[in-house]
Coordinates of C-alpha atoms and ligand atoms in Angstrom, one line a residue:
M19 CA -2.1 -12.9 -35.6
T20 CA 1.2 -12.4 -33.3
H21 CA 1.0 -12.4 -30.0
A22 CA 0.5 -9.6 -28.9
D23 CA -3.5 -10.0 -30.0
V24 CA -3.6 -13.5 -28.8
T25 CA -5.7 -15.7 -25.7
P26 CA -5.4 -17.5 -23.4
N27 CA -8.3 -19.7 -25.9
A28 CA -5.5 -19.9 -27.9
P29 CA -3.3 -23.5 -29.0
T30 CA -0.2 -23.8 -27.1
D31 CA 2.0 -23.8 -29.6
Q32 CA 0.5 -19.8 -30.6
Q33 CA 1.2 -18.9 -26.9
P34 CA 3.5 -16.1 -25.9
T35 CA 5.7 -17.8 -22.7
I36 CA 5.8 -15.6 -19.7
G37 CA 8.3 -15.7 -16.9
L38 CA 8.4 -14.3 -13.3
I39 CA 11.7 -13.5 -11.5
G40 CA 11.0 -14.7 -8.0
M41 CA 7.8 -16.1 -6.6
G42 CA 7.6 -14.5 -3.0
A43 CA 4.2 -13.3 -2.7
M44 CA 3.5 -11.0 -5.7
G45 CA 5.9 -13.6 -8.1
K46 CA 3.3 -16.1 -6.5
M47 CA 0.0 -14.4 -7.0
Y48 CA 0.5 -13.3 -10.7
A49 CA 1.7 -17.2 -11.1
K50 CA -1.5 -18.1 -9.5
Y51 CA -4.0 -15.8 -11.8
L52 CA -2.0 -16.7 -15.3
S53 CA -2.8 -20.1 -15.0
A54 CA -6.2 -20.0 -14.3
A55 CA -6.7 -18.2 -17.5
G56 CA -5.4 -20.5 -19.6
W57 CA -1.4 -19.2 -20.3
K58 CA -0.6 -22.2 -21.3
K59 CA 3.4 -21.2 -21.4
I60 CA 4.4 -19.8 -17.5
H61 CA 8.0 -20.0 -17.0
V62 CA 9.2 -19.2 -12.9
C63 CA 12.5 -19.2 -10.3
D64 CA 13.3 -18.2 -7.1
L65 CA 16.6 -18.6 -5.2
P66 CA 18.2 -21.4 -7.3
E67 CA 18.6 -22.9 -2.6
M68 CA 14.1 -22.7 -3.4
Y69 CA 14.6 -24.8 -7.3
E70 CA 13.8 -28.2 -5.6
S71 CA 10.3 -26.7 -3.2
L72 CA 9.4 -25.2 -5.5
R73 CA 9.3 -27.8 -8.8
A74 CA 7.2 -29.3 -5.8
T75 CA 4.4 -27.0 -5.4
Y76 CA 3.9 -26.0 -8.8
E77 CA 4.5 -29.8 -10.4
N78 CA 0.5 -30.2 -10.9
T79 CA -0.1 -27.2 -11.9
P80 CA -1.1 -26.4 -15.7
G81 CA 1.3 -24.3 -16.7
I82 CA 3.8 -23.8 -14.8
S83 CA 7.7 -25.0 -15.5
V84 CA 10.3 -24.3 -12.7
F85 CA 13.4 -22.8 -13.9
P86 CA 16.6 -23.2 -11.4
D87 CA 17.8 -19.9 -12.2
G88 CA 16.4 -16.3 -14.1
H89 CA 19.2 -17.1 -16.9
G90 CA 17.1 -19.8 -17.7
V91 CA 13.6 -17.6 -17.4
S92 CA 15.5 -14.7 -20.1
R93 CA 16.3 -16.9 -22.6
T94 CA 13.2 -18.4 -23.1
S95 CA 10.7 -16.8 -22.5
D96 CA 8.2 -13.0 -25.0
L97 CA 7.3 -11.3 -21.3
I98 CA 9.3 -11.3 -18.0
I99 CA 8.4 -10.4 -15.1
Y100 CA 10.7 -9.8 -12.3
S101 CA 8.7 -9.3 -8.4
V102 CA 12.1 -9.2 -6.5
E103 CA 12.9 -7.0 -3.8
A104 CA 13.6 -3.3 -4.4
E105 CA 16.6 -3.3 -3.2
S106 CA 17.7 -6.7 -4.7
I107 CA 16.1 -5.0 -8.2
N108 CA 20.1 -3.8 -9.7
K109 CA 21.3 -6.8 -9.3
V110 CA 19.5 -9.8 -9.5
V111 CA 18.8 -7.8 -13.1
A112 CA 21.6 -7.0 -13.4
Q113 CA 22.9 -10.9 -13.3
F114 CA 19.8 -12.5 -15.5
G115 CA 19.3 -9.2 -18.2
P116 CA 22.3 -10.0 -20.4
S117 CA 20.2 -13.4 -21.1
T118 CA 16.4 -11.5 -22.4
K119 CA 15.5 -13.0 -25.5
V120 CA 16.0 -11.1 -28.1
G121 CA 12.6 -9.2 -28.8
A122 CA 11.6 -10.0 -25.2
I123 CA 9.6 -7.6 -23.3
V124 CA 10.5 -7.0 -19.9
A125 CA 8.9 -5.5 -16.7
G126 CA 8.9 -5.0 -13.1
Q127 CA 6.2 -5.4 -10.2
T128 CA 9.3 -3.5 -8.2
S129 CA 6.3 -0.9 -5.7
V130 CA 9.7 1.9 -6.2
K131 CA 10.5 2.6 -9.7
A132 CA 13.8 4.7 -8.9
P133 CA 15.8 1.5 -9.3
E134 CA 14.4 -0.2 -11.2
R135 CA 14.2 2.0 -14.7
A136 CA 18.0 2.7 -14.1
A137 CA 18.9 -2.0 -13.5
F138 CA 17.1 -1.4 -17.0
E139 CA 18.9 1.2 -19.2
Q140 CA 21.5 -0.4 -17.6
H141 CA 21.6 -4.4 -18.0
L142 CA 18.9 -5.0 -20.6
P143 CA 20.3 -5.8 -24.1
G144 CA 19.6 -2.5 -26.4
D145 CA 17.0 -5.2 -28.6
V146 CA 14.3 -5.4 -25.6
H147 CA 10.9 -3.6 -24.8
I148 CA 10.6 -2.2 -21.0
V149 CA 6.6 -2.7 -20.9
S150 CA 6.4 -2.2 -16.2
C151 CA 3.6 -2.7 -14.2
H152 CA 3.2 -2.4 -10.4
S153 CA -0.3 -4.1 -9.6
M154 CA -1.4 -1.6 -6.5
H155 CA -2.0 -4.3 -3.8
G156 CA -1.0 -6.8 -1.9
P157 CA -1.2 -10.2 -3.3
T158 CA -4.2 -11.2 -1.1
V159 CA -6.4 -8.6 -2.2
P160 CA -8.1 -9.9 -5.6
T161 CA -7.1 -8.6 -8.3
K162 CA -10.8 -7.9 -10.2
G163 CA -11.5 -3.2 -9.9
Q164 CA -7.6 -3.1 -8.6
P165 CA -4.6 -0.3 -10.6
L166 CA -2.6 -1.9 -12.6
A167 CA 0.3 1.1 -13.3
L168 CA 1.1 -0.1 -16.8
I169 CA 4.3 2.2 -17.9
K170 CA 5.7 2.3 -21.8
H171 CA 9.1 3.2 -21.1
R172 CA 11.3 2.2 -23.8
A173 CA 8.7 -0.4 -25.9
S174 CA 6.3 0.1 -29.2
D175 CA 2.9 -0.2 -29.2
E176 CA 2.9 -3.7 -30.0
A177 CA 4.2 -4.7 -26.4
L178 CA 2.2 -2.9 -24.9
K179 CA -1.2 -4.4 -26.0
M180 CA 0.5 -7.8 -26.3
V181 CA 1.1 -7.1 -21.5
E182 CA -2.2 -5.0 -21.6
N183 CA -3.6 -9.2 -22.8
I184 CA -1.7 -11.5 -21.2
F185 CA -3.1 -9.3 -18.2
R186 CA -6.0 -9.4 -19.3
P187 CA -7.7 -11.9 -16.9
F188 CA -6.6 -10.0 -13.7
Q189 CA -9.4 -7.8 -15.2
S190 CA -7.8 -4.8 -13.1
R191 CA -7.9 -1.1 -13.9
Y192 CA -5.1 -0.3 -16.1
V193 CA -3.4 2.8 -15.3
Y194 CA -1.0 4.3 -17.3
M195 CA 2.0 6.5 -16.8
S196 CA 5.0 7.3 -17.1
Y197 CA 8.4 5.5 -14.2
E198 CA 8.3 9.3 -12.6
E199 CA 4.4 9.8 -12.4
H200 CA 4.5 6.4 -10.7
D201 CA 7.1 7.4 -7.6
E202 CA 5.5 10.7 -6.9
L203 CA 2.7 9.2 -6.9
T204 CA 3.0 6.3 -4.8
A205 CA 5.2 8.5 -2.5
N206 CA 2.0 10.6 -2.2
T207 CA -0.2 7.8 -1.7
Q208 CA 1.3 4.8 0.0
A209 CA 4.6 6.0 1.5
V210 CA 2.6 8.1 3.8
T211 CA -0.5 6.4 4.1
H212 CA 1.9 3.9 5.2
A213 CA 4.0 6.5 7.3
A214 CA 0.6 6.7 10.0
F215 CA 0.3 3.5 10.4
L216 CA 3.6 2.1 11.1
S217 CA 4.2 5.5 13.7
M218 CA 0.8 3.6 15.5
G219 CA 2.4 0.7 15.3
T220 CA 5.4 1.9 17.0
A221 CA 3.2 4.0 19.7
W222 CA 1.1 0.7 20.6
A223 CA 4.2 -1.5 21.0
S224 CA 6.7 0.8 23.0
A225 CA 3.4 1.8 25.3
S226 CA 3.5 -2.4 25.6
S227 CA -0.7 -2.0 24.9
Y228 CA -2.8 -3.8 22.7
P229 CA -5.1 -1.4 21.6
W230 CA -7.7 -3.8 21.4
E231 CA -7.3 -4.8 24.6
H232 CA -7.6 -1.1 26.7
G233 CA -11.3 -0.2 25.5
Y234 CA -10.4 2.7 23.0
Y235 CA -10.1 1.0 19.4
V236 CA -12.6 -1.2 19.1
G237 CA -15.0 1.1 17.3
G238 CA -15.2 3.0 13.6
I239 CA -12.6 5.0 13.3
E240 CA -10.8 3.3 15.7
T241 CA -11.7 -0.6 13.7
V242 CA -9.7 1.2 10.6
K243 CA -6.6 2.2 12.3
V244 CA -6.0 -1.8 14.2
N245 CA -6.6 -3.1 11.4
I246 CA -4.3 -2.2 8.9
M247 CA -1.8 -1.1 11.0
L248 CA -2.1 -5.3 11.7
R249 CA -2.3 -5.9 7.8
I250 CA 1.0 -3.9 6.9
F251 CA 3.3 -5.4 10.3
S252 CA 2.1 -8.8 9.1
N253 CA 3.1 -8.0 5.1
K254 CA 7.0 -7.7 4.4
W255 CA 9.3 -5.2 6.4
H256 CA 11.2 -4.9 2.5
V257 CA 7.8 -3.9 1.0
Y258 CA 8.2 -0.6 2.6
A259 CA 10.7 -0.3 3.1
G260 CA 12.2 -0.4 -0.2
L261 CA 9.5 2.1 -1.2
A262 CA 10.1 4.3 0.9
I263 CA 13.3 4.8 1.2
L264 CA 14.0 4.2 -2.8
N265 CA 11.4 6.6 -3.5
P266 CA 12.8 10.4 -3.6
S267 CA 10.1 12.0 -3.2
A268 CA 9.0 9.8 -0.7
R269 CA 11.4 11.2 2.6
M270 CA 10.0 14.4 2.1
Q271 CA 6.4 13.4 2.5
I272 CA 7.4 11.8 5.7
K273 CA 9.4 14.1 7.4
Q274 CA 5.4 16.9 6.9
Y275 CA 3.9 14.0 7.8
A276 CA 6.0 13.9 11.0
Q277 CA 6.2 18.0 11.6
S278 CA 3.0 18.2 11.2
T279 CA 2.1 15.6 13.7
T280 CA 4.6 17.9 16.0
D281 CA 2.8 20.7 15.4
I282 CA -0.4 19.5 16.3
F283 CA 0.3 17.8 19.3
K284 CA 2.5 21.5 20.2
L285 CA -0.2 23.0 20.1
M286 CA -2.7 20.8 22.4
L287 CA -0.2 21.4 24.7
A288 CA -0.5 24.7 25.0
A289 CA -4.3 24.2 25.1
D290 CA -5.0 26.4 21.8
E291 CA -8.1 26.4 21.2
H292 CA -7.8 29.2 18.6
G293 CA -4.5 28.5 16.7
L294 CA -6.0 24.2 16.1
R295 CA -8.8 24.9 14.9
K296 CA -8.4 27.6 12.6
R297 CA -5.4 25.1 11.5
M298 CA -7.4 22.8 11.4
Y299 CA -10.3 24.2 9.7
E300 CA -7.9 25.4 7.3
A301 CA -6.2 22.2 5.8
R302 CA -10.4 20.6 5.7
D303 CA -10.7 23.5 3.6
A304 CA -8.2 23.1 1.1
V305 CA -7.5 19.1 0.6
F306 CA -12.0 18.7 0.8
G307 CA -12.8 22.7 0.1
D308 CA -16.4 21.6 -2.8
A309 CA -15.1 22.5 -5.7
K310 CA -11.2 19.4 -4.8
G311 CA -14.1 15.8 -5.6
P312 CA -16.7 14.3 -7.9
V313 CA -19.9 14.0 -6.0
R314 CA -19.7 10.8 -4.8
R315 CA -20.7 8.0 -1.9
P316 CA -18.2 8.9 0.4
I317 CA -16.1 5.2 0.9
L318 CA -17.4 5.6 4.7
L319 CA -21.2 3.7 5.1
S320 CA -21.1 4.0 8.8
E321 CA -19.4 3.3 11.7
G322 CA -22.1 0.2 12.6
I323 CA -20.1 -1.1 9.6
L324 CA -16.8 -0.9 10.9
D325 CA -17.4 -1.9 14.3
Q326 CA -18.7 -5.7 12.6
F327 CA -14.6 -5.5 11.8
S328 CA -13.8 -5.3 15.2
L329 CA -10.7 -6.6 16.9
G330 CA -12.2 -6.3 20.4
K331 CA -15.1 -5.9 22.7
K332 CA -16.4 -3.0 23.6
G333 CA -14.9 -2.4 27.6
P334 CA -15.3 -0.2 30.6
H335 CA -14.1 4.1 28.3
A336 CA -16.6 2.9 26.0
N337 CA -19.3 5.3 26.2
S338 CA -21.5 2.5 26.8
N339 CA -24.5 5.2 26.6
S340 CA -24.6 5.9 23.5
N341 CA -22.8 3.0 22.2
R342 CA -20.2 4.9 20.5
P343 CA -16.2 4.8 21.3
I344 CA -15.3 7.6 23.6
A345 CA -13.8 10.6 22.1
N346 CA -10.2 10.5 20.5
S347 CA -7.4 13.3 19.7
H348 CA -7.4 11.2 16.5
L349 CA -3.7 13.1 16.2
S350 CA -3.0 10.5 13.0
L351 CA -5.4 11.7 10.7
L352 CA -5.6 15.2 11.8
A353 CA -1.7 15.3 11.0
M354 CA -2.5 13.7 8.0
V355 CA -5.0 16.0 7.0
D356 CA -2.7 18.8 8.0
C357 CA -0.2 17.0 5.8
W358 CA -1.3 17.1 2.9
A359 CA -2.6 20.3 3.2
R360 CA 0.6 21.6 3.4
L361 CA 1.8 19.3 0.6
G362 CA -0.5 21.3 -1.6
H363 CA -2.4 17.5 -2.9
N364 CA -5.1 16.7 -3.8
P365 CA -5.9 13.0 -2.8
F366 CA -8.8 12.6 -5.0
K367 CA -7.0 12.9 -8.0
H368 CA -5.0 10.4 -6.2
L369 CA -8.7 8.3 -4.6
E370 CA -8.8 8.7 -9.1
L371 CA -6.3 7.5 -11.0
A372 CA -4.6 4.7 -9.0
A373 CA -5.4 4.1 -5.4
T374 CA -3.9 1.2 -3.5
P375 CA -7.1 -0.1 -0.5
I376 CA -4.7 0.9 2.2
F377 CA -5.1 4.6 0.6
R378 CA -8.8 4.5 -0.8
M379 CA -9.3 3.4 3.4
W380 CA -7.2 5.6 4.8
F381 CA -8.8 8.3 3.0
G382 CA -12.3 7.8 3.8
V383 CA -11.8 7.6 7.5
A384 CA -9.8 11.3 7.2
E385 CA -12.9 11.9 5.1
Y386 CA -15.1 11.2 7.4
L387 CA -13.9 12.9 10.3
F388 CA -13.9 16.3 8.4
R389 CA -16.9 16.9 6.3
S390 CA -18.9 15.8 9.7
E391 CA -18.1 19.4 11.8
G392 CA -19.9 17.4 15.0
R393 CA -16.9 15.0 14.4
L394 CA -14.4 16.7 14.1
D395 CA -15.0 19.7 17.0
G396 CA -15.4 16.4 18.8
A397 CA -11.8 15.7 18.1
I398 CA -10.4 19.2 18.7
Q399 CA -11.9 19.2 22.5
A400 CA -10.2 16.2 22.8
A401 CA -6.5 17.0 21.5
L402 CA -6.9 20.2 23.8
Y403 CA -8.7 19.1 27.3
D404 CA -10.0 15.4 27.5
V405 CA -6.3 14.0 28.5
S406 CA -7.2 10.4 28.2
H407 CA -5.2 10.0 24.6
R408 CA -1.7 12.1 25.6
Y409 CA 0.2 8.5 26.0
D410 CA -1.0 7.3 23.3
D411 CA -0.4 10.6 21.8
V412 CA 3.1 11.5 22.2
E413 CA 4.2 8.3 21.8
F414 CA 3.1 8.5 18.7
V415 CA 4.9 12.0 18.1
V416 CA 8.4 9.7 19.1
A417 CA 7.3 7.3 16.6
S418 CA 6.2 9.4 13.4
R419 CA 9.7 11.5 14.2
G420 CA 11.1 8.1 15.0
W421 CA 10.3 6.9 11.3
S422 CA 10.8 9.9 9.6
Q423 CA 14.4 9.9 10.3
C424 CA 15.4 7.0 9.4
V425 CA 13.4 6.9 6.5
S426 CA 15.7 10.1 5.5
F427 CA 19.0 8.2 6.9
G428 CA 18.2 5.6 3.8
N429 CA 19.4 2.8 6.3
F430 CA 17.7 -0.3 5.5
E431 CA 18.9 -2.6 9.3
W432 CA 17.3 0.1 11.4
Y433 CA 14.7 0.2 8.8
R434 CA 14.1 -3.3 9.2
S435 CA 14.7 -3.8 13.1
R436 CA 12.2 -0.9 14.5
F437 CA 10.0 -2.4 11.9
Q438 CA 10.4 -6.0 13.2
E439 CA 11.3 -5.0 16.8
T440 CA 7.2 -3.8 16.5
A441 CA 5.6 -6.7 14.7
M442 CA 7.1 -8.7 16.9
F443 CA 4.7 -7.5 19.2
F444 CA 1.8 -8.1 17.6
E445 CA 2.5 -10.7 15.8
S446 CA -0.2 -13.3 17.9
R447 CA -2.6 -11.4 16.1
F448 CA -1.9 -11.4 12.5
E449 CA -3.5 -14.1 11.4
E450 CA -7.5 -13.2 13.1
A451 CA -5.9 -9.2 11.5
G452 CA -5.5 -10.5 8.3
R453 CA -8.6 -12.3 8.1
V454 CA -10.7 -10.1 9.1
G455 CA -8.3 -6.8 7.2
S456 CA -9.9 -8.9 4.5
E457 CA -13.3 -9.0 4.5
M458 CA -13.0 -5.2 5.9
L459 CA -11.3 -3.6 3.3
K460 CA -14.1 -6.2 0.7
V461 CA -17.5 -4.6 2.0
I462 CA -16.1 -1.0 2.0
M463 CA -14.3 -1.7 -1.0
D464 CA -17.6 -2.6 -2.5
S465 CA -19.8 0.4 -1.0
S466 CA -17.4 3.0 -1.7
T467 CA -17.4 2.5 -6.0
E468 CA -20.5 4.3 -6.8
V469 CA -21.7 7.8 -7.4
A470 CA -23.9 9.2 -4.9
D471 CA -25.0 12.5 -3.8
G472 CA -21.8 13.2 -1.8
T473 CA -23.0 13.4 2.0
C474 CA -22.0 12.0 4.3
A475 CA -23.7 9.5 6.1
D476 CA -23.2 9.0 10.3
Ligands
NDP512 N1 3.7 -7.5 -0.8 C1 2.9 -6.8 -1.8 O1 2.1 -6.3 -0.7 C2 3.4 -5.9 -3.4 C3 5.4 -6.5 -3.5 N2 4.9 -5.0 -4.5 C4 6.5 -5.5 -5.3 O2 6.7 -6.4 -5.4 C5 8.5 -7.2 -5.2 C6 7.8 -8.8 -4.6 O3 7.6 -8.1 -3.5 P1 7.2 -9.5 -2.3 O4 7.2 -11.5 -3.7 O5 5.4 -9.5 -2.2 O6 8.0 -10.5 -1.7 P2 8.7 -11.3 -0.9 O7 9.7 -11.3 0.1 O8 7.1 -12.0 -1.0 O9 9.0 -12.4 -2.7 C7 10.2 -11.6 -3.4 C8 11.3 -13.4 -3.8 O10 11.9 -12.8 -4.8 C9 13.3 -13.6 -4.3 N3 14.4 -13.7 -5.3 C10 15.4 -12.6 -4.2 N4 16.2 -12.8 -5.6 C11 16.5 -13.2 -6.6 C12 17.2 -13.5 -8.1 N5 18.6 -13.8 -7.4 N6 17.4 -14.7 -7.8 C13 15.6 -15.6 -8.8 N7 14.1 -14.3 -7.2 C14 15.0 -14.2 -6.1 C15 13.1 -13.0 -3.2 O11 14.3 -14.5 -2.2 P3 14.3 -14.0 -0.7 O12 13.4 -14.7 0.1 O13 15.0 -15.8 -0.8 O14 15.7 -12.9 -1.2 C16 11.1 -13.6 -2.3 O15 11.2 -15.3 -2.5 C17 8.0 -5.9 -4.6 O16 10.0 -5.3 -5.6 C18 8.0 -5.2 -3.9 O17 8.0 -3.7 -3.1 C19 3.8 -4.9 -4.9 C20 2.9 -4.9 -4.5 C21 2.1 -5.8 -3.8
ENO513 O1 -2.3 -0.8 -0.2 C1 -1.0 -1.0 0.6 O2 -0.7 0.4 0.6 C2 0.3 -1.7 0.8 O3 0.2 -1.5 2.3 C3 0.0 -3.4 0.3 C4 1.3 -2.7 -1.0 C5 1.9 -3.3 -0.9 C6 3.2 -2.8 -1.7 C7 2.6 -2.4 -3.4 O4 3.5 -2.4 -3.5 C8 0.9 -1.9 -3.1 C9 0.0 -2.2 -2.1

């Protein structure tokens, strides 16, 4: 038996040593699952100043040994996973890569692979394998059933098999791709989706308005917008900055999103009903045309389900007769589908391949809106003639252009301050939103996995 075939039940001396460099949210998640599965030799480190506190954290966790830095981890491990900031990957691999054990396998968890690939190619010795990875979900989402990208870049089949076996306890769904395919896919799914939610947050913060307080955003689709926005702003800024700024494909997609937002807003201001309807119907047909997707149950079951996860109470602005939220232009969603159409994307393909939970939700609400003529026409009418959301819409246009410029300039400091300023505004609700958001993702993910007749429920 070789390391490649071994399971966590094997005697300790026959098990591979698994190294984790970077013990932030993702490193800790991997340590937790791998140790719980019974892998008995897990060597971890963070920055040297974290050594003592990491030792204290793991002193009673079976299988985990803490090292002062990445040299010890690299020299002793058969599989080394770098889970550090994308912006730092080059520096960290330059430091510890040369210490990699002969014949070991090296992986990275970074959400954007272009810098990781360059760092590995430049700094790793020629006698080590590169099989990279990316768990396509945040650290608090259970790994079971989620896509886990595996990138066999410079490696033997045996090395890939060993990585598959080590990660098996995650019960994730392996998706095989190249480094380039990874970055193209995540630009299409993650980067542009985040642009929409970052813009919502910045727009609401710029208007100094908590969306759950004024009654417009407390039901149905609005619940998804608010909960996911809060989830993103409660995560680390560098995760979003890295995957947008360092992904060569992301800039253009985010720019198109801002352009779609602006174009639609101009049609709204001009009350150009014919122009807006034509553009939205064309976008809908391009993205949701019948031939596009497999027949399956749509992602959202009902507004009733979503309403359970609302952070606010229906207030005076909610339409109390029908108990449904008031009409909204849904500018962020009109722009999303328009953007997918103009970029020639087929989000069904992305869903099948490797969608993150947030993309899945976002696609779900877009589908919910666009696959119902009544709902889409309601949004178009509201966009053209109901001015109650205009204040939010104008803030949204400005915010989406701001995020696009920020990503285009590639300035991490600017990104950090934009992100943190908005995050500060919403901070008091992060804890509750994390809990409610996780529950919402779980219920909706569970409801979206079965194949059914493809019709959209009310
Ligand atoms: N969070 C998420 O939702 C997901 C993140 N990812 C990706 O995973 C990677 C890690 O993300 P995440 O865990 O969230 O980020 P964190 O900031 O929580 O963790 C990164 C850790 O690496 C540490 N680190 C930095 N330099 C070194 C070094 N030289 N030696 C050892 N440790 C070092 C950091 O220390 P310090 O903080 O002091 O810099 C930090 O503790 C990123 O590339 C991210 O894009 C992938 C999937 C999901
Ligand atoms: O689901 C999302 O898009 C998230 O925001 C969480 C996330 C962030 C970074 C990743 O590399 C993967 C998942």
